[in-house]
Coordinates of C-alpha atoms and ligand atoms in Angstrom, one line a residue:
X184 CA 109.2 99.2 136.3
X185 CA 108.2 102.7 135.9
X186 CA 106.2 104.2 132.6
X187 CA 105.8 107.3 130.9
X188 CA 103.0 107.3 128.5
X189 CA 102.8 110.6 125.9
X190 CA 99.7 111.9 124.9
X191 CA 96.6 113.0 126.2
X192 CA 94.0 111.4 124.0
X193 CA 91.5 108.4 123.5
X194 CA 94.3 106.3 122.4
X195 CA 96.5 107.4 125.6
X196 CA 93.5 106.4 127.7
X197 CA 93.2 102.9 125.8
X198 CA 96.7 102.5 126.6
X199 CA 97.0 103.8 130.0
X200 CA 94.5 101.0 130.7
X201 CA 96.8 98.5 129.2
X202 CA 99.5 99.1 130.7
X203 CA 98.0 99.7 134.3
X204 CA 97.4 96.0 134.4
X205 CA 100.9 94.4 133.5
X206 CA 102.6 92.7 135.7
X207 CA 105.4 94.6 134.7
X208 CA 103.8 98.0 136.0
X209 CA 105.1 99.5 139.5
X210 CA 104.2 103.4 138.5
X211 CA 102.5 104.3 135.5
X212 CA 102.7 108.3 134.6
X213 CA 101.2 109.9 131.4
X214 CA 102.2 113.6 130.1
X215 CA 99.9 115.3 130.1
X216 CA 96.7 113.1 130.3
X217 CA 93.5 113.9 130.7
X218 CA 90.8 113.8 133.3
X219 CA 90.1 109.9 132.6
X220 CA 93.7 109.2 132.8
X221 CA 93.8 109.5 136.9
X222 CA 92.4 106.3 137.1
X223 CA 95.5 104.4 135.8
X224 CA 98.1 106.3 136.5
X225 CA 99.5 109.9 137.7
X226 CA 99.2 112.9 134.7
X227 CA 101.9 115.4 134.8
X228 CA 101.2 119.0 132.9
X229 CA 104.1 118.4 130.6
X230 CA 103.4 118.9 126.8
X231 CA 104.5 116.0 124.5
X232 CA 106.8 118.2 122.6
X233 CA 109.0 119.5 125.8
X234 CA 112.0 117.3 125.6
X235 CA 113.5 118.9 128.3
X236 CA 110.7 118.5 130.7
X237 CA 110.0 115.3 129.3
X238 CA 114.0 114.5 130.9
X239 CA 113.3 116.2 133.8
X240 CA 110.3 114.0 134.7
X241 CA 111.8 110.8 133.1
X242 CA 114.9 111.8 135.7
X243 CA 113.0 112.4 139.1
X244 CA 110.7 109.4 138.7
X245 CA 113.0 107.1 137.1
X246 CA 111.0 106.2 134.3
X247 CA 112.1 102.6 132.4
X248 CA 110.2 102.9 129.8
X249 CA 108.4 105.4 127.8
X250 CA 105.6 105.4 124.8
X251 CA 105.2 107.7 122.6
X252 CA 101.3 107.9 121.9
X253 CA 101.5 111.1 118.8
X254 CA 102.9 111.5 115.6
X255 CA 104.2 114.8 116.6
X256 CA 106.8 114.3 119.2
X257 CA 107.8 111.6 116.8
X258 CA 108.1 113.7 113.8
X259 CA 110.3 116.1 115.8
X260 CA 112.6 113.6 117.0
X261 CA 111.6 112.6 120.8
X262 CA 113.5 109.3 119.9
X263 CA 117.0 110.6 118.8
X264 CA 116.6 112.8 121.5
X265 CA 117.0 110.3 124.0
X266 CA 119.3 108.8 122.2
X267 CA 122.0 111.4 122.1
X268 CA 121.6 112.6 125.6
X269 CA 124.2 110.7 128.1
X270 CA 121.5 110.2 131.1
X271 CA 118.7 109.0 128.6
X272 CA 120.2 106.7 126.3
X273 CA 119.6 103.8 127.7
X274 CA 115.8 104.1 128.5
X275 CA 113.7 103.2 126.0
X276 CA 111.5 104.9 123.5
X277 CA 108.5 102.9 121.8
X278 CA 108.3 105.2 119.0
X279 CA 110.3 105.3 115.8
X280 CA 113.3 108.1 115.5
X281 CA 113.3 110.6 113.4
X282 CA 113.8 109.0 110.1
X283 CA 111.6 106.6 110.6
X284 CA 108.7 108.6 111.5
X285 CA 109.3 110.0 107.8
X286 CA 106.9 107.4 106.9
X287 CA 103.9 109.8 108.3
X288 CA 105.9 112.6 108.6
X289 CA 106.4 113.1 104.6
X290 CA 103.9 111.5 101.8
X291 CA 107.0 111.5 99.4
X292 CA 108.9 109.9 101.5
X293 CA 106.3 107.3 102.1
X294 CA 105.5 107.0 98.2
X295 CA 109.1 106.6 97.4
X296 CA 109.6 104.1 99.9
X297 CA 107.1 102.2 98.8
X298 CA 107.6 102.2 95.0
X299 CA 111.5 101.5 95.8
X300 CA 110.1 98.5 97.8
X301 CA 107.2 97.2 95.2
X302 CA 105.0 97.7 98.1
X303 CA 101.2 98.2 96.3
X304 CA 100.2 102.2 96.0
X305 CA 97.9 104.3 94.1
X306 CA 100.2 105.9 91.0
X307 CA 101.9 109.4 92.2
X308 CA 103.6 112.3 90.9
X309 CA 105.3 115.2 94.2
X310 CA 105.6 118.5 92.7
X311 CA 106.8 121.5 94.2
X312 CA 106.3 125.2 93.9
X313 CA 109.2 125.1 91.2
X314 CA 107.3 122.6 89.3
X315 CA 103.8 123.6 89.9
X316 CA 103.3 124.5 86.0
X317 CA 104.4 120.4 85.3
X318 CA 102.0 120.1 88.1
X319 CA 98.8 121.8 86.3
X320 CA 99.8 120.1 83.5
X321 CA 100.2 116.8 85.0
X322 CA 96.7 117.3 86.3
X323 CA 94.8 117.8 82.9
X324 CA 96.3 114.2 81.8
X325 CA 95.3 112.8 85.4
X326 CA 91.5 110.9 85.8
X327 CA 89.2 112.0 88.1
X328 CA 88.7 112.6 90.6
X329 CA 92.3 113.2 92.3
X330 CA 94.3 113.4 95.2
X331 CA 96.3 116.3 96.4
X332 CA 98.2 115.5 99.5
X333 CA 100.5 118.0 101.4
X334 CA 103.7 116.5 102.0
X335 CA 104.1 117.4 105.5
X336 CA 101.9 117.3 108.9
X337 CA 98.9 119.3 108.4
X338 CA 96.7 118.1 112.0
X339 CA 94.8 115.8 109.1
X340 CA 93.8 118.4 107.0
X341 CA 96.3 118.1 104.3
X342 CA 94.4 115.8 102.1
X343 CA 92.0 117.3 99.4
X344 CA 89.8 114.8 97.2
X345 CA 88.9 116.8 93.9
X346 CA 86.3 116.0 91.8
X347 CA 86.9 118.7 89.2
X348 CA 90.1 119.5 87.1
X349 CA 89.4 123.1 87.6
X350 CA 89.2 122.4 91.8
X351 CA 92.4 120.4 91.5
X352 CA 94.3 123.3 89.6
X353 CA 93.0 125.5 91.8
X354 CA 93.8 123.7 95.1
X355 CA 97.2 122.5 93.4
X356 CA 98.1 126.3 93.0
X357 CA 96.8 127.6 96.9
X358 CA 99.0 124.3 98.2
X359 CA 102.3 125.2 96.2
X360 CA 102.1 128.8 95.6
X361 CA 99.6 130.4 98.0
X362 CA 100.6 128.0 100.9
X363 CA 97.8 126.1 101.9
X364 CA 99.0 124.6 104.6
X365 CA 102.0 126.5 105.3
X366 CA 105.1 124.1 105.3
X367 CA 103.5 121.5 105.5
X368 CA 102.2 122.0 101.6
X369 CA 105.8 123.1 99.8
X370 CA 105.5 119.6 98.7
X371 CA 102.6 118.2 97.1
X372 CA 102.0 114.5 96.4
X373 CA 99.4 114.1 93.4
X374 CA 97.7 110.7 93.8
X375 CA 95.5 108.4 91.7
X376 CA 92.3 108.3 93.6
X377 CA 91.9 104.1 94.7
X378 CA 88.2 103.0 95.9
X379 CA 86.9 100.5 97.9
X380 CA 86.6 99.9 101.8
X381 CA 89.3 101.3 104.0
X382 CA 90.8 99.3 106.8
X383 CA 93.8 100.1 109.9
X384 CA 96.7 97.4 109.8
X385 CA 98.8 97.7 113.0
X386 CA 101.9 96.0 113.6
X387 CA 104.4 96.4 116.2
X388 CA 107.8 95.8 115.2
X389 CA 111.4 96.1 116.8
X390 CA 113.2 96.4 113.3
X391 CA 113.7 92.8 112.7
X392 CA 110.5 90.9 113.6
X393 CA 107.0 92.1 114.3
X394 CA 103.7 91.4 115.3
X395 CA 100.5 92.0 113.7
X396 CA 97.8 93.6 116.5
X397 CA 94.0 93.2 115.6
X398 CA 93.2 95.3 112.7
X399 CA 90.1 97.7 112.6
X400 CA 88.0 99.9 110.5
X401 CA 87.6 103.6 111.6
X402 CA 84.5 106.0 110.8
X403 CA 86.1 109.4 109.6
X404 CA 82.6 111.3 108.9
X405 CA 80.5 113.2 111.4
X406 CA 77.4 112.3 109.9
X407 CA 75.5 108.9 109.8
X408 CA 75.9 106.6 106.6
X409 CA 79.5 108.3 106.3
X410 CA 78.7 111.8 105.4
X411 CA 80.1 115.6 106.0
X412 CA 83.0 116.8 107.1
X413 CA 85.8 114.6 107.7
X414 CA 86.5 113.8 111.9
X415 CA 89.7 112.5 113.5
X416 CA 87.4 109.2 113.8
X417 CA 83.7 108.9 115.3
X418 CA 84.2 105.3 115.9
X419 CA 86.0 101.8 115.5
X420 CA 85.4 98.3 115.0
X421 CA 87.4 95.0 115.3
X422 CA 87.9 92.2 114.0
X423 CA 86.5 93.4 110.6
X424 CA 84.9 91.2 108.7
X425 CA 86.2 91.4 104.9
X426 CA 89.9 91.3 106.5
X427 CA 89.9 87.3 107.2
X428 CA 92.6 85.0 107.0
X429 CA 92.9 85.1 103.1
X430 CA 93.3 88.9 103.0
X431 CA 95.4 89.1 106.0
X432 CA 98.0 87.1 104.0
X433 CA 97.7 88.7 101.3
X434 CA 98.3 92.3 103.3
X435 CA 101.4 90.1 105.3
X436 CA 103.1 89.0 102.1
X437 CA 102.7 92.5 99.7
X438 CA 102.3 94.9 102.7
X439 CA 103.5 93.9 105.8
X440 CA 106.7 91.9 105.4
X441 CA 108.0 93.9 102.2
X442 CA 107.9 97.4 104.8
X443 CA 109.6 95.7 107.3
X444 CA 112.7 94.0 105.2
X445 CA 112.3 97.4 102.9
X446 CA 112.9 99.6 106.4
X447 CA 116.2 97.1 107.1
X448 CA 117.5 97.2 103.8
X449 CA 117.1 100.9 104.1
X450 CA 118.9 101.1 107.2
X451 CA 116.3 103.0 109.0
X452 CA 115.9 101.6 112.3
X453 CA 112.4 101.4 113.6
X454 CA 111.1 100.6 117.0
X455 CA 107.8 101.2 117.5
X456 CA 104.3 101.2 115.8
X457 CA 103.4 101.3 112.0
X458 CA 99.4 101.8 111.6
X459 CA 99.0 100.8 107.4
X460 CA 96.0 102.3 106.2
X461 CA 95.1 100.2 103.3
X462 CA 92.2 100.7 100.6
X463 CA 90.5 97.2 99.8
X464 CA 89.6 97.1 96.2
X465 CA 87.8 93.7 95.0
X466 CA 89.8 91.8 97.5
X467 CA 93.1 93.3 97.0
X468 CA 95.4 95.8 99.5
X469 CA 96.9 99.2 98.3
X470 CA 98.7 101.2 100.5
X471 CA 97.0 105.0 101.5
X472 CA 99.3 105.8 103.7
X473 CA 101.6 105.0 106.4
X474 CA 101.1 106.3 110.1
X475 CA 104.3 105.8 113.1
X476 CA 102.0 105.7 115.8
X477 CA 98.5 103.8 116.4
X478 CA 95.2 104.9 115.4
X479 CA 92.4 106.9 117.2
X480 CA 89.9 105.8 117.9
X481 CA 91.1 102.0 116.6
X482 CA 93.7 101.7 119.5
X483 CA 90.5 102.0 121.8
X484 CA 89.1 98.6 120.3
X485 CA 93.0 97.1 119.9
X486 CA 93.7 96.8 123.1
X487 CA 90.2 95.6 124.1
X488 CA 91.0 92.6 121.8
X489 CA 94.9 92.0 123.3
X490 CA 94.7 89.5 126.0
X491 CA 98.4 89.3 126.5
X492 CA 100.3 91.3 128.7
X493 CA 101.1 94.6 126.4
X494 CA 104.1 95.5 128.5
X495 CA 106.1 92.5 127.7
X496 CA 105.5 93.3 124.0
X497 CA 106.7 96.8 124.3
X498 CA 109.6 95.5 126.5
X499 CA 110.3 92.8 123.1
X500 CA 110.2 96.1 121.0
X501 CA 112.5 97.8 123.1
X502 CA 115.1 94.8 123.7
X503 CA 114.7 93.6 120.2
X504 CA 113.2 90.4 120.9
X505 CA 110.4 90.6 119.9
X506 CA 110.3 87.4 118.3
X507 CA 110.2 85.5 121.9
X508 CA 107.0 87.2 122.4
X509 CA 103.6 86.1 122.6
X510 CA 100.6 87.8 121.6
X511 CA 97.5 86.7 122.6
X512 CA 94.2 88.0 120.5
X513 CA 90.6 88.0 121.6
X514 CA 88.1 86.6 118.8
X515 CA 85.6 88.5 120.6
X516 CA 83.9 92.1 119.1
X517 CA 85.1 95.4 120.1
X518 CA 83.4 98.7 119.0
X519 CA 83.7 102.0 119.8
X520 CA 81.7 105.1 119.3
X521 CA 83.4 108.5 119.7
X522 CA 81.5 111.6 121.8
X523 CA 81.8 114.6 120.2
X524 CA 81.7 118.1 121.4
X525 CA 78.5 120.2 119.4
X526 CA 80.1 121.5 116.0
X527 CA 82.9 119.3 116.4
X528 CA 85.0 119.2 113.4
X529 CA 84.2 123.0 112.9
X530 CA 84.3 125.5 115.9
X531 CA 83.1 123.7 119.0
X532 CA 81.5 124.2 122.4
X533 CA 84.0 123.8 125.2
X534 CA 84.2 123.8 129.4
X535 CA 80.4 121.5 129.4
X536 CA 79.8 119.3 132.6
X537 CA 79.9 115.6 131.7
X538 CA 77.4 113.5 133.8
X539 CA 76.3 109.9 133.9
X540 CA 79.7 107.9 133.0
X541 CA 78.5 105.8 136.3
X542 CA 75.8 104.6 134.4
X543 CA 77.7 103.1 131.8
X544 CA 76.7 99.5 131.7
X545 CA 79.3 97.3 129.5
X546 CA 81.5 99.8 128.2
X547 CA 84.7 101.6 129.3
X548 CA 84.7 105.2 129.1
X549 CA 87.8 106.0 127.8
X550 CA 88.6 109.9 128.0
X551 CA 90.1 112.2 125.2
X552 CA 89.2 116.0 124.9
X553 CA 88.4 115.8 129.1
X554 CA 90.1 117.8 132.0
X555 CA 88.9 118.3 135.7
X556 CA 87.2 122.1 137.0
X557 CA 87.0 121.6 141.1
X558 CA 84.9 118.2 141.2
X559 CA 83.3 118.3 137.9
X560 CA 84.9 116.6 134.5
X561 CA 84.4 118.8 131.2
X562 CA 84.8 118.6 128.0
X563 CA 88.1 120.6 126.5
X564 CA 88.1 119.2 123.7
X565 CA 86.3 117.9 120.0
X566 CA 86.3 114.1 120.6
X567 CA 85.4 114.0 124.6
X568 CA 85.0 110.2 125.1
X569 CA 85.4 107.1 123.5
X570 CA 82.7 104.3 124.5
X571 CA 84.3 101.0 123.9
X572 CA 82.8 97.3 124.7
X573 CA 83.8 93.8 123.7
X574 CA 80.8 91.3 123.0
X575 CA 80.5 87.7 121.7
X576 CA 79.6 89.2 118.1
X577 CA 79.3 92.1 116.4
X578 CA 75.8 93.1 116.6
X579 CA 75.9 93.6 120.7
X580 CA 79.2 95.3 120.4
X581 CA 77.5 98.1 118.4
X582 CA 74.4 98.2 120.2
X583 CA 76.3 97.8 123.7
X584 CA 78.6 100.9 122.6
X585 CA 76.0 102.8 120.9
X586 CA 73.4 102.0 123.9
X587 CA 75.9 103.3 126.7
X588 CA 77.3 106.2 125.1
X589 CA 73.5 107.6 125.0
X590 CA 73.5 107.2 129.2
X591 CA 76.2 110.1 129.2
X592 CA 75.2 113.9 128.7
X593 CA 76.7 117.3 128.4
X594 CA 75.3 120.3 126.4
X595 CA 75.8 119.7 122.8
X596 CA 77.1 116.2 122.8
X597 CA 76.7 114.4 119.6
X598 CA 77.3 110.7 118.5
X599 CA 77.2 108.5 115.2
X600 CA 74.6 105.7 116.1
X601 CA 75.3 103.7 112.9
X602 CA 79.4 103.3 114.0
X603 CA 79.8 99.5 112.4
X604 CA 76.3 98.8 111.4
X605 CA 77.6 99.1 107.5
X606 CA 79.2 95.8 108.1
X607 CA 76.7 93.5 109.6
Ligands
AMP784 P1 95.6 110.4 104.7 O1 95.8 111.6 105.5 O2 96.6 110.0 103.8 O3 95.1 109.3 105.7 O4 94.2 110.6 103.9 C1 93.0 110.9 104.5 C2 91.9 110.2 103.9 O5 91.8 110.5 102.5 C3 92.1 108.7 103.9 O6 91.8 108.1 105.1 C4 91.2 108.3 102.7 O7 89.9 108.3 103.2 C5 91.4 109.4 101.7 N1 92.4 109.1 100.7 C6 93.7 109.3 100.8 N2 94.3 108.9 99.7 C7 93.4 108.3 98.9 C8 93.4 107.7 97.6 N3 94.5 107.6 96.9 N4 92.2 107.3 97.1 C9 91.1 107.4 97.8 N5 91.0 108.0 99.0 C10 92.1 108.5 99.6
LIG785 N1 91.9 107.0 113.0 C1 92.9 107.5 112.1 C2 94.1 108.0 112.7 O1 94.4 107.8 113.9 O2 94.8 108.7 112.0

């Protein structure tokens, strides 16, 4: 069969390397890919949110099957659109519709759902500009520090950790009246702040059964020892450690198996991906939020760890049988340490030549912010490459990762060099 992968990132890559090895593969096309994706498949410059040239190219290569890497194209319906068109409606979307994709696509929506469904959550109020007076007031009566999340999609930016009541009030009011983040922040979810260590659940589901994929922790700071600015993820481990068999079945019985049977009972059908990103406090799992898509830069370690054949899964997600489905999971270590573009998350330096990815010794080089100029690869964007390994333990998964993402260079490239060490 024929596959369309969307997306043009680390996790693409990951899964474009996947999928290029199922037996189920004859042509593998991702839209629009980046300069590491040529090696699996064929990119095609189609952005992820063109539905129309998305049909056009599922049409002319007759695609069977298509996954949907982003939130975005998600969020804006790429599902339903295939569904309600007459030469599309029977291929098949991995991604959740529209409805579904609520979960990411709308903290309220994902904090009602999961009070309505007893599913564990840090307490929550959603105010509005209307309200935003209840709002300040709320605030005063609220501990500290708090969480202000925008409702909407804000590219990750939307949540704000405030440590004062005077901050709080005063990013409360630029989010409601003053809008922050556009849209995005007409709604404002105002969240008890949980601590602990955070952890990426992923499980795949069909709407009726589901399996659970290796889970991993991500590293969201730029700087060593989890410090500054906040990335889209410098790095990834998996298994983790704290996340054994006791506290997976813990997650399966309060998390897991209440969102899929609340999603039913809901009637919201879901095909596709749900990434849980869970705070673990003394041993037990509360919900931070839901995602419709997998993680980056976890998918990079995930599908180092999946031994089966990932197409058959997707094609049990897609046929709904899921259930008949075998997933087979590596005990082995993967890590992976993100390449960054100099001043990534702020302003960065773009259009540098990338050398040495041939000397790589144990690691694939997975590509994200890459594209091609005549011969050369360059970075285009602020995560470049993701540098992922599987070892026997953890300790030579992060030095493996960490050791070959120093024998690749471009101006300005920077690196975390301490990417799981927190858990040895
Ligand atoms: P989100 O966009 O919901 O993933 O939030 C971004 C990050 O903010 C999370 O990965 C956490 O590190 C942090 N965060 C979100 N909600 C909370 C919370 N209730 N308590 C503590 N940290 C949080
Ligand atoms: N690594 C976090 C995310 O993909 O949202």
């Amino acid at each position: 069969m024929n596959i369309l992968i969307l997306g043009s990132g680390g996790r693409e890559s990951a899964f474009a390397w996947k999928v290029a090895q199922s037996a189920h593969c004859d042509k593998l096309f991702i839209a629009p890919g980046n300069a590491g994706t040529t090696q699996y498949g064929t990119n095609v410059n189609i952005k992820v949110t063109d539905f129309e040239g998305i049909k056009a190219l599922v049409l002319k290569e007759d695609i069977n099957l298509v996954l949907v890497g982003p939130e975005e194209p998600l969020v804006k319906g790429v599902h339903d659109f295939f569904l309600a068109d007459e030469q599309l409606k029977n291929i098949p979307v991995v991604g959740p519709q529209q409805e579904g994709a609520q979960l990411e696509g709308s903290k309220d929506f994902s904090k009602q759902f999961m009070e309505r469904h007893n599913i564990p959550t840090a307490a929550y109020r959603t105010f509005t500009k209307d309200t935003l007076q209840d709002g300040l007031t709320y605030l005063a009566t609220a501990g500290l520090p708090v969480v202000l999340k925008a409702d909407g999609l804000a590219a990750g930016k939307g949540v704000l950790i405030c440590l004062t009541l005077e901050e709080a009030q005063t990013e409360l009011t630029a989010m409601l009246a003053d809008a922050k983040f556009g849209e995005a922040s007409s709604r404002v979810v105002v969240e008890q702040f949980l601590t602990g260590i955070e952890l990426s659940v992923f499980v795949m589901t069909d709407g009726n059964s589901y399996k659970i994929l290796p889970e991993a922790k991500d590293y969201k700071r730029i700087g060593e020892g989890d410090t500054g600015l906040n990335t889209g993820g410098m790095g990834s481990i998996s298994p983790v450690p704290f996340a054994d068999a006791a506290y997976m079945k813990k997650v399966e019985e309060r998390v897991i198996t209440p969102t899929i049977e609340g999603l039913k009972k809901d009637g919201i059908p879901y095909k596709g991906f749900i990434f849980i990103g869970l705070m673990n406090s003394n041993g037990e799992p509360w919900v931070i939020e839901y995602n419709c898509r997998m993680g980056d830069p976890e998918t990079e370690s995930v599908m180092r760890r999946i031994d089966s054949d990932f197409v058959d899964l997707l094609l049990g997600v897609a046929e709904g049988n899921l259930n008949e489905k075998e997933i087979i999971i590596s005990t082995k270590t993967a890590a992976t340490v993100v390449m960054v573009a100099g001043g990534y998350p702020g302003e960065y330096l773009k259009n540098k030549v990338i050398t040495g990815t041939e000397n790589v010794r144990d690691s694939i080089v997975f590509h994200a912010g890459t594209s091609m100029d005549g011969n050369d690869v360059i970075t285009t964007g602020g995560r470049v490459l993701a540098i992922t390994t599987v070892q026997d333990n953890m300790f030579s998964a992060l030095q493996q990762a960490t050791a070959d993402a120093s024998r690749i260079y471009y101006d300005g490239m920077y690196f975390r060099k301490d990417i799981g060490f927190d858990l040895l």
